[in-house]
PDB file of C-alpha atoms in Angstrom:
ATOM      1  CA  MET I  16      99.033 193.109 160.330  1.00  0.00           C
ATOM      2  CA  PHE I  17      97.669 190.672 157.744  1.00  0.00           C
ATOM      3  CA  LYS I  18      94.315 189.095 158.231  1.00  0.00           C
ATOM      4  CA  ASP I  19      94.098 185.360 157.603  1.00  0.00           C
ATOM      5  CA  LEU I  20      92.039 184.485 154.574  1.00  0.00           C
ATOM      6  CA  ASP I  21      88.749 182.888 155.612  1.00  0.00           C
ATOM      7  CA  PRO I  22      89.256 179.143 154.945  1.00  0.00           C
ATOM      8  CA  ILE I  23      85.550 178.711 154.162  1.00  0.00           C
ATOM      9  CA  LEU I  24      85.822 181.197 151.318  1.00  0.00           C
ATOM     10  CA  HIS I  25      89.349 180.434 150.219  1.00  0.00           C
ATOM     11  CA  SER I  26      88.402 177.522 148.005  1.00  0.00           C
ATOM     12  CA  GLN I  27      87.576 177.800 144.329  1.00  0.00           C
ATOM     13  CA  LEU I  28      83.996 176.549 144.231  1.00  0.00           C
ATOM     14  CA  ARG I  29      82.803 178.132 147.487  1.00  0.00           C
ATOM     15  CA  LEU I  30      84.284 181.474 146.463  1.00  0.00           C
ATOM     16  CA  ALA I  31      82.586 181.189 143.052  1.00  0.00           C
ATOM     17  CA  ILE I  32      79.212 180.503 144.728  1.00  0.00           C
ATOM     18  CA  MET I  33      79.590 183.466 147.072  1.00  0.00           C
ATOM     19  CA  SER I  34      80.715 185.757 144.235  1.00  0.00           C
ATOM     20  CA  LEU I  35      77.635 184.822 142.213  1.00  0.00           C
ATOM     21  CA  LEU I  36      75.307 185.378 145.161  1.00  0.00           C
ATOM     22  CA  ILE I  37      76.836 188.671 146.342  1.00  0.00           C
ATOM     23  CA  SER I  38      75.400 190.639 143.408  1.00  0.00           C
ATOM     24  CA  VAL I  39      71.930 189.074 143.188  1.00  0.00           C
ATOM     25  CA  LYS I  40      68.954 188.733 145.510  1.00  0.00           C
ATOM     26  CA  GLU I  41      68.766 184.966 145.064  1.00  0.00           C
ATOM     27  CA  ALA I  42      69.791 182.346 142.522  1.00  0.00           C
ATOM     28  CA  GLU I  43      68.633 178.845 141.693  1.00  0.00           C
ATOM     29  CA  PHE I  44      70.905 175.868 142.254  1.00  0.00           C
ATOM     30  CA  THR I  45      70.805 175.041 138.504  1.00  0.00           C
ATOM     31  CA  PHE I  46      72.058 178.536 137.637  1.00  0.00           C
ATOM     32  CA  ILE I  47      74.975 178.259 140.098  1.00  0.00           C
ATOM     33  CA  LYS I  48      75.798 174.792 138.748  1.00  0.00           C
ATOM     34  CA  GLU I  49      75.800 176.076 135.163  1.00  0.00           C
ATOM     35  CA  LYS I  50      77.949 179.143 135.904  1.00  0.00           C
ATOM     36  CA  THR I  51      80.464 177.366 138.118  1.00  0.00           C
ATOM     37  CA  ASN I  52      80.659 174.408 135.752  1.00  0.00           C
ATOM     38  CA  SER I  53      80.510 172.012 138.680  1.00  0.00           C
ATOM     39  CA  THR I  54      78.744 168.712 139.290  1.00  0.00           C
ATOM     40  CA  ALA I  55      75.500 168.616 141.276  1.00  0.00           C
ATOM     41  CA  GLY I  56      77.041 166.414 143.994  1.00  0.00           C
ATOM     42  CA  ASN I  57      80.108 168.567 144.454  1.00  0.00           C
ATOM     43  CA  LEU I  58      78.049 171.746 144.456  1.00  0.00           C
ATOM     44  CA  SER I  59      75.604 170.330 147.034  1.00  0.00           C
ATOM     45  CA  VAL I  60      78.465 169.593 149.431  1.00  0.00           C
ATOM     46  CA  GLN I  61      79.906 173.100 149.101  1.00  0.00           C
ATOM     47  CA  VAL I  62      76.495 174.743 149.408  1.00  0.00           C
ATOM     48  CA  GLN I  63      75.952 172.765 152.598  1.00  0.00           C
ATOM     49  CA  LYS I  64      79.326 173.955 153.997  1.00  0.00           C
ATOM     50  CA  LEU I  65      78.433 177.574 153.281  1.00  0.00           C
ATOM     51  CA  LYS I  66      75.027 177.065 154.841  1.00  0.00           C
ATOM     52  CA  GLU I  67      76.571 175.548 157.984  1.00  0.00           C
ATOM     53  CA  ALA I  68      78.909 178.555 158.208  1.00  0.00           C
ATOM     54  CA  GLY I  69      75.828 180.781 158.110  1.00  0.00           C
ATOM     55  CA  TYR I  70      76.993 182.469 154.904  1.00  0.00           C
ATOM     56  CA  ILE I  71      74.067 181.451 152.733  1.00  0.00           C
ATOM     57  CA  GLU I  72      70.442 180.535 153.145  1.00  0.00           C
ATOM     58  CA  VAL I  73      69.081 177.558 151.214  1.00  0.00           C
ATOM     59  CA  ILE I  74      65.409 177.649 150.251  1.00  0.00           C
ATOM     60  CA  LYS I  75      63.736 174.475 149.037  1.00  0.00           C
ATOM     61  CA  GLU I  76      60.426 174.826 147.217  1.00  0.00           C
ATOM     62  CA  PHE I  77      58.370 173.387 144.399  1.00  0.00           C
ATOM     63  CA  LYS I  78      58.366 174.979 140.964  1.00  0.00           C
ATOM     64  CA  ASP I  79      56.034 173.563 138.309  1.00  0.00           C
ATOM     65  CA  ASN I  80      55.616 170.433 140.463  1.00  0.00           C
ATOM     66  CA  TYR I  81      59.376 169.831 140.626  1.00  0.00           C
ATOM     67  CA  PRO I  82      61.640 170.425 143.631  1.00  0.00           C
ATOM     68  CA  ASN I  83      63.661 173.598 143.259  1.00  0.00           C
ATOM     69  CA  THR I  84      66.522 174.870 145.408  1.00  0.00           C
ATOM     70  CA  LYS I  85      67.377 178.533 145.716  1.00  0.00           C
ATOM     71  CA  CYS I  86      70.346 180.097 147.469  1.00  0.00           C
ATOM     72  CA  LYS I  87      70.596 183.513 149.011  1.00  0.00           C
ATOM     73  CA  ILE I  88      73.534 185.207 150.706  1.00  0.00           C
ATOM     74  CA  THR I  89      73.022 186.147 154.375  1.00  0.00           C
ATOM     75  CA  LYS I  90      74.195 189.282 156.214  1.00  0.00           C
ATOM     76  CA  ALA I  91      76.964 187.209 157.820  1.00  0.00           C
ATOM     77  CA  GLY I  92      77.918 186.026 154.333  1.00  0.00           C
ATOM     78  CA  ILE I  93      78.147 189.590 153.029  1.00  0.00           C
ATOM     79  CA  VAL I  94      80.358 190.613 155.975  1.00  0.00           C
ATOM     80  CA  ALA I  95      82.601 187.565 155.501  1.00  0.00           C
ATOM     81  CA  PHE I  96      82.871 188.198 151.763  1.00  0.00           C
ATOM     82  CA  GLU I  97      83.784 191.859 152.286  1.00  0.00           C
ATOM     83  CA  GLU I  98      86.406 190.905 154.882  1.00  0.00           C
ATOM     84  CA  TYR I  99      87.809 188.314 152.499  1.00  0.00           C
ATOM     85  CA  VAL I 100      88.101 190.850 149.654  1.00  0.00           C
ATOM     86  CA  LYS I 101      89.768 193.392 152.007  1.00  0.00           C
ATOM     87  CA  ALA I 102      92.280 190.770 153.118  1.00  0.00           C
ATOM     88  CA  LEU I 103      92.988 189.835 149.497  1.00  0.00           C
ATOM     89  CA  GLN I 104      93.595 193.493 148.637  1.00  0.00           C
ATOM     90  CA  GLN I 105      96.090 193.746 151.509  1.00  0.00           C
ATOM     91  CA  TYR I 106      98.024 190.766 150.191  1.00  0.00           C
ATOM     92  CA  LEU I 107      97.965 192.096 146.641  1.00  0.00           C
ATOM     93  CA  ASN I 108      99.115 195.567 147.703  1.00  0.00           C
ATOM     94  CA  VAL I 109     102.113 194.113 149.515  1.00  0.00           C
ATOM     95  CA  SER I 110     103.065 191.830 146.626  1.00  0.00           C
ATOM     96  CA  GLN I 111     102.945 194.798 144.226  1.00  0.00           C
ATOM     97  CA  GLN I 112     105.237 196.929 146.414  1.00  0.00           C
TER      98      GLN I 112
ATOM     99  CA  MET A  13      85.404 173.487 139.082  1.00  0.00           C
ATOM    100  CA  THR A  14      86.914 171.594 142.002  1.00  0.00           C
ATOM    101  CA  GLU A  15      85.935 172.451 145.531  1.00  0.00           C
ATOM    102  CA  GLU A  16      89.219 172.437 147.439  1.00  0.00           C
ATOM    103  CA  LYS A  17      91.603 173.896 144.864  1.00  0.00           C
ATOM    104  CA  GLN A  18      93.553 176.566 146.724  1.00  0.00           C
ATOM    105  CA  LEU A  19      93.755 179.799 144.856  1.00  0.00           C
ATOM    106  CA  THR A  20      96.408 182.466 144.746  1.00  0.00           C
ATOM    107  CA  GLU A  21      95.282 186.003 145.685  1.00  0.00           C
ATOM    108  CA  GLN A  22      95.340 187.000 142.017  1.00  0.00           C
ATOM    109  CA  GLU A  23      93.265 183.991 140.974  1.00  0.00           C
ATOM    110  CA  SER A  24      90.743 184.723 143.731  1.00  0.00           C
ATOM    111  CA  ILE A  25      90.249 188.295 142.540  1.00  0.00           C
ATOM    112  CA  GLN A  26      89.881 187.119 138.932  1.00  0.00           C
ATOM    113  CA  LEU A  27      87.327 184.480 139.960  1.00  0.00           C
ATOM    114  CA  ILE A  28      85.314 187.008 141.994  1.00  0.00           C
ATOM    115  CA  SER A  29      85.141 189.502 139.096  1.00  0.00           C
ATOM    116  CA  ARG A  30      84.256 186.791 136.573  1.00  0.00           C
ATOM    117  CA  MET A  31      81.421 185.415 138.714  1.00  0.00           C
ATOM    118  CA  ILE A  32      80.017 188.862 139.554  1.00  0.00           C
ATOM    119  CA  GLN A  33      80.009 189.624 135.828  1.00  0.00           C
ATOM    120  CA  GLU A  34      78.250 186.305 135.090  1.00  0.00           C
ATOM    121  CA  ALA A  35      75.530 187.116 137.637  1.00  0.00           C
ATOM    122  CA  ARG A  36      75.085 190.649 136.342  1.00  0.00           C
ATOM    123  CA  ASN A  37      74.833 189.465 132.736  1.00  0.00           C
ATOM    124  CA  TYR A  38      71.854 187.265 133.526  1.00  0.00           C
ATOM    125  CA  PHE A  39      68.955 188.365 131.361  1.00  0.00           C
ATOM    126  CA  TYR A  40      65.444 186.959 131.219  1.00  0.00           C
ATOM    127  CA  GLU A  41      62.955 189.468 129.887  1.00  0.00           C
ATOM    128  CA  SER A  42      60.770 188.326 127.023  1.00  0.00           C
ATOM    129  CA  GLY A  43      59.303 191.781 126.379  1.00  0.00           C
ATOM    130  CA  VAL A  44      55.825 190.244 125.877  1.00  0.00           C
ATOM    131  CA  SER A  45      54.091 192.034 128.762  1.00  0.00           C
ATOM    132  CA  GLY A  46      55.462 195.385 127.516  1.00  0.00           C
ATOM    133  CA  LEU A  47      54.202 194.633 124.013  1.00  0.00           C
ATOM    134  CA  ILE A  48      50.727 193.690 125.277  1.00  0.00           C
ATOM    135  CA  TYR A  49      50.465 196.839 127.346  1.00  0.00           C
ATOM    136  CA  GLY A  50      51.909 199.042 124.579  1.00  0.00           C
ATOM    137  CA  PHE A  51      49.506 197.777 121.915  1.00  0.00           C
ATOM    138  CA  SER A  52      46.576 198.033 124.373  1.00  0.00           C
ATOM    139  CA  VAL A  53      47.358 201.668 125.192  1.00  0.00           C
ATOM    140  CA  LEU A  54      47.852 202.449 121.498  1.00  0.00           C
ATOM    141  CA  ILE A  55      44.524 200.842 120.502  1.00  0.00           C
ATOM    142  CA  CYS A  56      42.654 202.485 123.402  1.00  0.00           C
ATOM    143  CA  SER A  57      44.131 205.883 122.531  1.00  0.00           C
ATOM    144  CA  LEU A  58      43.136 205.536 118.870  1.00  0.00           C
ATOM    145  CA  LEU A  59      39.616 204.410 119.870  1.00  0.00           C
ATOM    146  CA  LYS A  60      39.359 207.346 122.248  1.00  0.00           C
ATOM    147  CA  TYR A  61      40.500 209.739 119.525  1.00  0.00           C
ATOM    148  CA  PHE A  62      38.017 208.348 116.976  1.00  0.00           C
ATOM    149  CA  THR A  63      35.136 208.431 119.469  1.00  0.00           C
ATOM    150  CA  ALA A  64      36.040 211.961 120.579  1.00  0.00           C
ATOM    151  CA  GLU A  65      36.109 213.039 116.932  1.00  0.00           C
ATOM    152  CA  LYS A  66      32.761 211.229 116.475  1.00  0.00           C
ATOM    153  CA  ILE A  67      34.206 209.080 113.674  1.00  0.00           C
ATOM    154  CA  ILE A  68      33.042 205.943 115.517  1.00  0.00           C
ATOM    155  CA  SER A  69      30.861 205.313 118.539  1.00  0.00           C
ATOM    156  CA  PHE A  70      31.903 203.189 121.509  1.00  0.00           C
ATOM    157  CA  PRO A  71      29.608 202.006 124.339  1.00  0.00           C
ATOM    158  CA  PHE A  72      31.971 203.145 127.124  1.00  0.00           C
ATOM    159  CA  ASP A  73      35.222 205.038 127.584  1.00  0.00           C
ATOM    160  CA  PRO A  74      37.857 202.966 125.694  1.00  0.00           C
ATOM    161  CA  TYR A  75      40.428 203.554 128.459  1.00  0.00           C
ATOM    162  CA  TYR A  76      38.363 201.324 130.776  1.00  0.00           C
ATOM    163  CA  LEU A  77      39.654 198.468 128.618  1.00  0.00           C
ATOM    164  CA  LEU A  78      43.050 199.018 130.234  1.00  0.00           C
ATOM    165  CA  VAL A  79      41.800 197.707 133.587  1.00  0.00           C
ATOM    166  CA  PRO A  80      41.514 194.039 132.415  1.00  0.00           C
ATOM    167  CA  VAL A  81      44.810 194.534 130.537  1.00  0.00           C
ATOM    168  CA  PHE A  82      46.485 195.419 133.870  1.00  0.00           C
ATOM    169  CA  VAL A  83      45.208 192.137 135.319  1.00  0.00           C
ATOM    170  CA  ILE A  84      46.401 190.094 132.321  1.00  0.00           C
ATOM    171  CA  GLN A  85      49.758 191.838 132.398  1.00  0.00           C
ATOM    172  CA  LEU A  86      50.145 191.227 136.135  1.00  0.00           C
ATOM    173  CA  TRP A  87      49.455 187.526 135.582  1.00  0.00           C
ATOM    174  CA  MET A  88      51.948 187.333 132.678  1.00  0.00           C
ATOM    175  CA  GLN A  89      54.590 189.210 134.658  1.00  0.00           C
ATOM    176  CA  SER A  90      54.268 186.874 137.653  1.00  0.00           C
ATOM    177  CA  LYS A  91      54.517 183.876 135.278  1.00  0.00           C
ATOM    178  CA  GLU A  92      57.684 185.296 133.744  1.00  0.00           C
ATOM    179  CA  GLU A  93      59.160 186.085 137.173  1.00  0.00           C
ATOM    180  CA  SER A  94      58.692 182.461 138.210  1.00  0.00           C
ATOM    181  CA  LYS A  95      60.731 181.320 135.190  1.00  0.00           C
ATOM    182  CA  LYS A  96      63.735 183.409 136.183  1.00  0.00           C
ATOM    183  CA  LYS A  97      66.630 181.443 137.629  1.00  0.00           C
ATOM    184  CA  VAL A  98      68.053 184.544 139.241  1.00  0.00           C
ATOM    185  CA  LYS A  99      66.357 187.415 140.989  1.00  0.00           C
ATOM    186  CA  THR A 100      68.411 190.563 140.862  1.00  0.00           C
ATOM    187  CA  PHE A 101      68.008 193.702 142.950  1.00  0.00           C
ATOM    188  CA  THR A 102      67.602 195.672 139.700  1.00  0.00           C
ATOM    189  CA  ASP A 103      64.610 193.519 138.688  1.00  0.00           C
ATOM    190  CA  GLU A 104      63.055 194.057 142.072  1.00  0.00           C
ATOM    191  CA  VAL A 105      63.436 197.846 141.916  1.00  0.00           C
ATOM    192  CA  ILE A 106      62.031 197.961 138.350  1.00  0.00           C
ATOM    193  CA  ASN A 107      59.039 195.813 139.351  1.00  0.00           C
ATOM    194  CA  TYR A 108      58.268 198.190 142.222  1.00  0.00           C
ATOM    195  CA  ILE A 109      58.578 201.236 139.935  1.00  0.00           C
ATOM    196  CA  TRP A 110      56.097 199.838 137.399  1.00  0.00           C
ATOM    197  CA  ALA A 111      53.733 198.498 140.075  1.00  0.00           C
ATOM    198  CA  GLY A 112      53.663 202.018 141.545  1.00  0.00           C
ATOM    199  CA  TYR A 113      53.140 203.399 138.047  1.00  0.00           C
ATOM    200  CA  PHE A 114      50.184 201.099 137.297  1.00  0.00           C
ATOM    201  CA  PHE A 115      48.464 201.895 140.612  1.00  0.00           C
ATOM    202  CA  SER A 116      48.968 205.624 139.942  1.00  0.00           C
ATOM    203  CA  VAL A 117      47.488 205.252 136.442  1.00  0.00           C
ATOM    204  CA  ILE A 118      44.479 203.313 137.768  1.00  0.00           C
ATOM    205  CA  ALA A 119      43.977 206.021 140.398  1.00  0.00           C
ATOM    206  CA  SER A 120      44.250 208.690 137.681  1.00  0.00           C
ATOM    207  CA  LEU A 121      41.637 206.884 135.586  1.00  0.00           C
ATOM    208  CA  ALA A 122      39.191 207.615 138.401  1.00  0.00           C
ATOM    209  CA  GLY A 123      39.276 211.121 136.942  1.00  0.00           C
ATOM    210  CA  LEU A 124      37.194 209.767 134.042  1.00  0.00           C
ATOM    211  CA  PHE A 125      34.303 209.336 136.512  1.00  0.00           C
ATOM    212  CA  ALA A 126      34.851 212.857 137.815  1.00  0.00           C
ATOM    213  CA  GLY A 127      34.754 214.123 134.239  1.00  0.00           C
ATOM    214  CA  VAL A 128      38.036 216.006 134.492  1.00  0.00           C
ATOM    215  CA  GLY A 129      38.878 214.926 130.939  1.00  0.00           C
ATOM    216  CA  SER A 130      42.154 215.326 129.147  1.00  0.00           C
ATOM    217  CA  ILE A 131      44.273 216.453 132.121  1.00  0.00           C
ATOM    218  CA  ILE A 132      44.434 212.720 133.017  1.00  0.00           C
ATOM    219  CA  ILE A 133      46.457 212.164 129.836  1.00  0.00           C
ATOM    220  CA  THR A 134      48.935 214.863 130.911  1.00  0.00           C
ATOM    221  CA  ILE A 135      49.271 213.227 134.345  1.00  0.00           C
ATOM    222  CA  ILE A 136      49.741 209.779 132.772  1.00  0.00           C
ATOM    223  CA  LEU A 137      52.404 211.147 130.404  1.00  0.00           C
ATOM    224  CA  PHE A 138      54.325 212.710 133.311  1.00  0.00           C
ATOM    225  CA  LEU A 139      54.046 209.441 135.278  1.00  0.00           C
ATOM    226  CA  THR A 140      55.190 207.410 132.251  1.00  0.00           C
ATOM    227  CA  GLY A 141      58.167 209.707 131.804  1.00  0.00           C
ATOM    228  CA  PHE A 142      59.124 209.339 135.453  1.00  0.00           C
ATOM    229  CA  ALA A 143      58.806 205.510 135.466  1.00  0.00           C
ATOM    230  CA  SER A 144      60.700 205.262 132.202  1.00  0.00           C
ATOM    231  CA  PHE A 145      63.479 207.569 133.435  1.00  0.00           C
ATOM    232  CA  VAL A 146      64.060 205.640 136.676  1.00  0.00           C
ATOM    233  CA  THR A 147      63.931 202.299 134.808  1.00  0.00           C
ATOM    234  CA  GLY A 148      66.493 203.531 132.298  1.00  0.00           C
ATOM    235  CA  ALA A 149      68.773 204.797 135.064  1.00  0.00           C
ATOM    236  CA  VAL A 150      68.529 201.640 137.205  1.00  0.00           C
ATOM    237  CA  ALA A 151      68.824 199.191 134.297  1.00  0.00           C
ATOM    238  CA  LYS A 152      71.416 201.343 132.482  1.00  0.00           C
ATOM    239  CA  PHE A 153      69.163 201.144 129.422  1.00  0.00           C
ATOM    240  CA  HIS A 154      69.619 204.554 127.793  1.00  0.00           C
ATOM    241  CA  TYR A 155      66.746 204.050 125.396  1.00  0.00           C
ATOM    242  CA  HIS A 156      64.304 204.384 128.331  1.00  0.00           C
ATOM    243  CA  ILE A 157      65.883 207.691 129.342  1.00  0.00           C
ATOM    244  CA  TYR A 158      65.261 209.073 125.825  1.00  0.00           C
ATOM    245  CA  CYS A 159      61.676 207.757 126.088  1.00  0.00           C
ATOM    246  CA  ALA A 160      61.300 209.628 129.382  1.00  0.00           C
ATOM    247  CA  LEU A 161      62.422 212.873 127.712  1.00  0.00           C
ATOM    248  CA  LEU A 162      59.923 212.243 124.915  1.00  0.00           C
ATOM    249  CA  CYS A 163      57.097 211.584 127.425  1.00  0.00           C
ATOM    250  CA  TRP A 164      57.837 214.790 129.324  1.00  0.00           C
ATOM    251  CA  ALA A 165      57.912 216.757 126.055  1.00  0.00           C
ATOM    252  CA  LEU A 166      54.558 215.199 125.061  1.00  0.00           C
ATOM    253  CA  ALA A 167      53.166 215.993 128.537  1.00  0.00           C
ATOM    254  CA  VAL A 168      54.147 219.657 128.136  1.00  0.00           C
ATOM    255  CA  ILE A 169      52.635 219.774 124.610  1.00  0.00           C
ATOM    256  CA  SER A 170      49.433 218.190 125.994  1.00  0.00           C
ATOM    257  CA  LEU A 171      49.004 221.162 128.351  1.00  0.00           C
ATOM    258  CA  PHE A 172      48.456 223.358 125.293  1.00  0.00           C
ATOM    259  CA  LEU A 173      45.975 221.058 123.577  1.00  0.00           C
ATOM    260  CA  ASN A 174      42.253 221.214 124.110  1.00  0.00           C
ATOM    261  CA  ASP A 175      41.080 218.769 121.471  1.00  0.00           C
ATOM    262  CA  ALA A 176      41.093 215.020 120.824  1.00  0.00           C
ATOM    263  CA  THR A 177      44.673 215.141 119.484  1.00  0.00           C
ATOM    264  CA  ILE A 178      45.811 214.823 123.093  1.00  0.00           C
ATOM    265  CA  TYR A 179      44.858 211.122 123.032  1.00  0.00           C
ATOM    266  CA  LEU A 180      47.198 210.558 120.121  1.00  0.00           C
ATOM    267  CA  LEU A 181      50.082 211.801 122.282  1.00  0.00           C
ATOM    268  CA  LEU A 182      49.548 208.866 124.645  1.00  0.00           C
ATOM    269  CA  GLY A 183      49.492 206.575 121.618  1.00  0.00           C
ATOM    270  CA  ILE A 184      52.873 207.980 120.510  1.00  0.00           C
ATOM    271  CA  ALA A 185      54.264 207.426 124.024  1.00  0.00           C
ATOM    272  CA  ALA A 186      52.975 203.822 123.944  1.00  0.00           C
ATOM    273  CA  ILE A 187      54.787 203.135 120.668  1.00  0.00           C
ATOM    274  CA  PHE A 188      58.151 204.326 122.002  1.00  0.00           C
ATOM    275  CA  VAL A 189      57.975 203.350 125.693  1.00  0.00           C
ATOM    276  CA  TRP A 190      56.451 199.869 125.418  1.00  0.00           C
ATOM    277  CA  ILE A 191      56.218 198.658 121.820  1.00  0.00           C
ATOM    278  CA  VAL A 192      59.725 199.569 120.589  1.00  0.00           C
ATOM    279  CA  SER A 193      61.392 198.676 123.905  1.00  0.00           C
ATOM    280  CA  GLY A 194      59.344 195.445 123.999  1.00  0.00           C
ATOM    281  CA  LEU A 195      60.633 194.574 120.523  1.00  0.00           C
ATOM    282  CA  ILE A 196      64.234 195.370 121.581  1.00  0.00           C
ATOM    283  CA  LEU A 197      63.882 193.139 124.672  1.00  0.00           C
ATOM    284  CA  ARG A 198      62.197 190.411 122.605  1.00  0.00           C
ATOM    285  CA  ALA A 199      65.037 190.404 120.057  1.00  0.00           C
ATOM    286  CA  LYS A 200      67.657 190.220 122.841  1.00  0.00           C
ATOM    287  CA  PHE A 201      65.700 187.473 124.602  1.00  0.00           C
ATOM    288  CA  LYS A 202      65.433 185.413 121.407  1.00  0.00           C
ATOM    289  CA  SER A 203      69.124 185.787 120.598  1.00  0.00           C
ATOM    290  CA  LEU A 204      70.117 184.717 124.133  1.00  0.00           C
ATOM    291  CA  HIS A 205      67.632 181.908 124.753  1.00  0.00           C
ATOM    292  CA  HIS A 206      66.942 180.524 121.287  1.00  0.00           C
ATOM    293  CA  GLY A 207      69.935 181.652 119.262  1.00  0.00           C
TER     294      GLY A 207
END
C-alpha cells in the first residue's frame, strides 16, 4: 500500500527548507534564502506554511541591533520528513522494478 | 526556486541530498581562539621551563596567566558563535567537549596550590589528547586524531621525566593541537569567506 506524499512537503521550496533544517540545529533565514536561491517574500510565505503545519519553529530575535529570524525543525517536522522520505523510497523502488 | 513546483520522486531525492550537503558544508571557524590559546600555552610553558631552570625569574607561576586567557577565549568564542548563520549539532558537541576540557584544566591547575608539581602536566596532556581525539572523530578532521596520538605519547613520556623538560612537552602539544590546527582553520576560513 503506497502512502500519499505529504502535500506540505511535496513542493520544491518547502522540501528544500526542511532538507536544510533536518541536518542542523538551527539556521538563519538569510542562510536558507541564500541556499535555496529564493526571494525573501516567497521564502517567508513557505516558512509560515511550515510553521502552521507545526514542522518548524520560527525564532525572532535581535542580532547586532538588527532583527534576525532563525528556523528550527520540530519533532513533528522530523517525523513528517522521515515519513516523506520513506514514501519516496517506496515509489522509487516500484518504478525501478 | 519556486514554491509550488511539483517534483518527481527522483527530483525530490536529489533536492534532499543537495540541501543536506549544503547544510553540512557550512563552515565558520576563524581559528583565532585556537591560535590565542595555543600561543598562550606555548609562551607559558616556555616561561615555566626558563623559571624552573632558573634562567629567568617570574613573580608567580606562569601557568596562572592561562586563567585570564580562558576568559578572553570564552568571550571570543561566544562572539564567533553569534556570527554563525547555522548552528550544527557537531559544533554543539565540540563546544561541550572543549568547555569540559577547560574546566578540567582549571581544576587541575589547583594542583599548583597543592604543590603536586609536574604530574599536572601529564594530566593536562592526557586530557588534551582525549579532547582532541573526540573532536577529530566528531568533526571528521583526521589531523586532530593524529594530535591526540601525539598528546598521549607525550603524556606517557612525561611520566618518565622529573625535570623542567616536562613543561616543553606541553609547549610541543600546544604547537600541534592549537597553533597548527588554528592556522589550517584560518586558511580554510579565509579561502571560503574572503577568497
